[in-house]
mmCIF file of C-alpha atoms in Angstrom:
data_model
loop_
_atom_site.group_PDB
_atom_site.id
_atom_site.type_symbol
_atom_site.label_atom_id
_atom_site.label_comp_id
_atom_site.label_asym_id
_atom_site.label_seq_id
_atom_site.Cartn_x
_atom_site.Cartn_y
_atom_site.Cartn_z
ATOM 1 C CA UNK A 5 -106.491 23.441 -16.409
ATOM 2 C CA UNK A 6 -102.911 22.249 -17.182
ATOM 3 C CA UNK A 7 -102.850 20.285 -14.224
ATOM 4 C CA UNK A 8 -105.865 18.323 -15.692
ATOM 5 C CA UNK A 9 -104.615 18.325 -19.495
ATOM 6 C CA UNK A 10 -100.899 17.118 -18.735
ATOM 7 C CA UNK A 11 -101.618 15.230 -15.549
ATOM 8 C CA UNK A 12 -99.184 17.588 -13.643
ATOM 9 C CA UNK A 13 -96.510 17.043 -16.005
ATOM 10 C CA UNK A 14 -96.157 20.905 -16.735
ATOM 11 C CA UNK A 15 -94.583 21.357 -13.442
ATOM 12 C CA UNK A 16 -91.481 19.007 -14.006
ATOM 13 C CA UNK A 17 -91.603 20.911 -17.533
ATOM 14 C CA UNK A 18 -91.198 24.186 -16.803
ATOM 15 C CA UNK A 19 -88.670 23.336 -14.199
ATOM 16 C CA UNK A 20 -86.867 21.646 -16.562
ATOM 17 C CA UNK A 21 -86.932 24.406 -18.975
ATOM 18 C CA UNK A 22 -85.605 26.619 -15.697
ATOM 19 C CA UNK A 23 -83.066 24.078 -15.559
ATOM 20 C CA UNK A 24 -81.586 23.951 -19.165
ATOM 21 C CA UNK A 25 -82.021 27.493 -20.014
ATOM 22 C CA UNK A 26 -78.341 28.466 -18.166
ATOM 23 C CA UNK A 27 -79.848 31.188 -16.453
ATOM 24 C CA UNK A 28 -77.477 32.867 -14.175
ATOM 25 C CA UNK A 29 -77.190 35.617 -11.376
ATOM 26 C CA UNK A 30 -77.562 39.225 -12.349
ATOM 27 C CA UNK A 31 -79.094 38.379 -16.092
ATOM 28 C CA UNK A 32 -82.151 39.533 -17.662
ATOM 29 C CA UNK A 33 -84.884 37.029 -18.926
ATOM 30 C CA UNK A 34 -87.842 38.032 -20.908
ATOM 31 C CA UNK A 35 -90.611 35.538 -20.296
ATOM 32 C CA UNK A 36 -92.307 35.551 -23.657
ATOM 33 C CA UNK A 37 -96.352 34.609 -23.285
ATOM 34 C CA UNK A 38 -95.847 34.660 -19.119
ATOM 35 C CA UNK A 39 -95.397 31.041 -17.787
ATOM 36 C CA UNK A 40 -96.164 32.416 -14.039
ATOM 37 C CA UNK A 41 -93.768 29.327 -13.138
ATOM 38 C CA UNK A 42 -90.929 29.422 -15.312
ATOM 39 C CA UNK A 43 -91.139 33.788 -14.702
ATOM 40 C CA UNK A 44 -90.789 33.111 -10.738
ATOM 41 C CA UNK A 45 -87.953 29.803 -11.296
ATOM 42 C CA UNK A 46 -85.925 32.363 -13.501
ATOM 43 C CA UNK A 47 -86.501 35.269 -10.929
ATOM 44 C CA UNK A 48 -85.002 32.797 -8.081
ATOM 45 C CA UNK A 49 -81.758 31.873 -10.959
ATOM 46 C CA UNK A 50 -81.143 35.396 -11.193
ATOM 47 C CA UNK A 51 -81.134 36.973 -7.991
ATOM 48 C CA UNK A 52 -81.542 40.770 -7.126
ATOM 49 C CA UNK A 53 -78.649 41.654 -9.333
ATOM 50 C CA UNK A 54 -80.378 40.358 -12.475
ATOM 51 C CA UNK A 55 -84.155 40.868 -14.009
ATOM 52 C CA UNK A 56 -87.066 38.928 -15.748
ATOM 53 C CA UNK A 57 -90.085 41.140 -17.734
ATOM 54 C CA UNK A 58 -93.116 39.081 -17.905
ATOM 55 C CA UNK A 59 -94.758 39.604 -20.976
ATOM 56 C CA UNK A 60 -98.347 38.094 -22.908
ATOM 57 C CA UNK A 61 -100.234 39.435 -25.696
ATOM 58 C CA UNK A 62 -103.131 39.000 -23.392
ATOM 59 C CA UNK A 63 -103.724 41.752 -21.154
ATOM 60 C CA UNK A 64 -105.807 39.921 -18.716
ATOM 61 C CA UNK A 65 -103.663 36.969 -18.083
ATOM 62 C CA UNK A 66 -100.582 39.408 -17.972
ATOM 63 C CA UNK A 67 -102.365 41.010 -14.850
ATOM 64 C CA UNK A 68 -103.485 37.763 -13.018
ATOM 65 C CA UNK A 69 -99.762 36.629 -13.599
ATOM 66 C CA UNK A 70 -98.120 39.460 -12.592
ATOM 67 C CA UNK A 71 -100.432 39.535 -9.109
ATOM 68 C CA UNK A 72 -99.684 36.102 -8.210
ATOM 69 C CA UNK A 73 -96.078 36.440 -8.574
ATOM 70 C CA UNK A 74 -96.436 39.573 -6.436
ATOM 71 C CA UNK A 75 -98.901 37.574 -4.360
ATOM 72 C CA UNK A 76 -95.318 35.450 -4.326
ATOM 73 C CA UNK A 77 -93.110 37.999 -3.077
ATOM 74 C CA UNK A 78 -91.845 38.553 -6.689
ATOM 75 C CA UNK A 79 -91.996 42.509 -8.049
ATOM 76 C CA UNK A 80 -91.031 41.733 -11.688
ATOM 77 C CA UNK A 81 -91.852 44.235 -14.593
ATOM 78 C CA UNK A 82 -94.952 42.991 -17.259
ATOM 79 C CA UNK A 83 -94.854 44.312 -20.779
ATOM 80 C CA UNK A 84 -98.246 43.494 -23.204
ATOM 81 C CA UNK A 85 -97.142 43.011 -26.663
ATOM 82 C CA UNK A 86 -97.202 40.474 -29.482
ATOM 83 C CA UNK A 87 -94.112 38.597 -29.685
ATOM 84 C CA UNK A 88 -94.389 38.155 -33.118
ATOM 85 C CA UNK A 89 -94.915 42.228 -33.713
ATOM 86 C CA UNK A 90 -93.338 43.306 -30.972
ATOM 87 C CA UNK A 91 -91.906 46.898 -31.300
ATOM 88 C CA UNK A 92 -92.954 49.108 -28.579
ATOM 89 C CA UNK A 93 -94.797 47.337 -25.421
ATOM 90 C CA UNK A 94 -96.660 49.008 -23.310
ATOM 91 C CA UNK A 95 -95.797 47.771 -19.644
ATOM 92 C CA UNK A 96 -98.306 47.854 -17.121
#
């Protein structure tokens, strides 16, 4: 569906956002409402030394996220929680 709505744009975007954010080896990231793609560009920045926790308020599309980056070769934590309530996520 993005591919449709932004004519493919969203790629160069979240690579871009990758790009800017100054992500660096052996940091943690949290990915905030789970962009699969910006998760697994971070994951690459950061190396084994550092971490990224995918997280979505939607359990569902935390779980297909979190299989196709393991589908990807990439084991990264997933929390569920509301980013806007966040206190205590569960992580799945």
């Amino acid at each position: 569906m993005n591919d449709l709505m932004s004519v493919g744009l969203h790629r160069i975007w979240k690579r871009f956002a990758v790009g800017v954010s100054g992500v660096r080896r052996g940091q943690r990231v949290l990915d905030v409402a789970g962009a699969r793609r910006i998760c697994r560009g971070c994951s690459q920045e950061v190396g084994r030394s550092g971490q990224v926790v995918l997280t979505d308020i939607n359990n569902a599309m935390l779980r297909v996220g979190r299989d196709r980056l393991l589908d990807e070769g990439i084991a990264t934590p997933a929390a569920q929680c509301d980013a806007e309530h966040c206190r205590s996520p569960t992580i799945i």
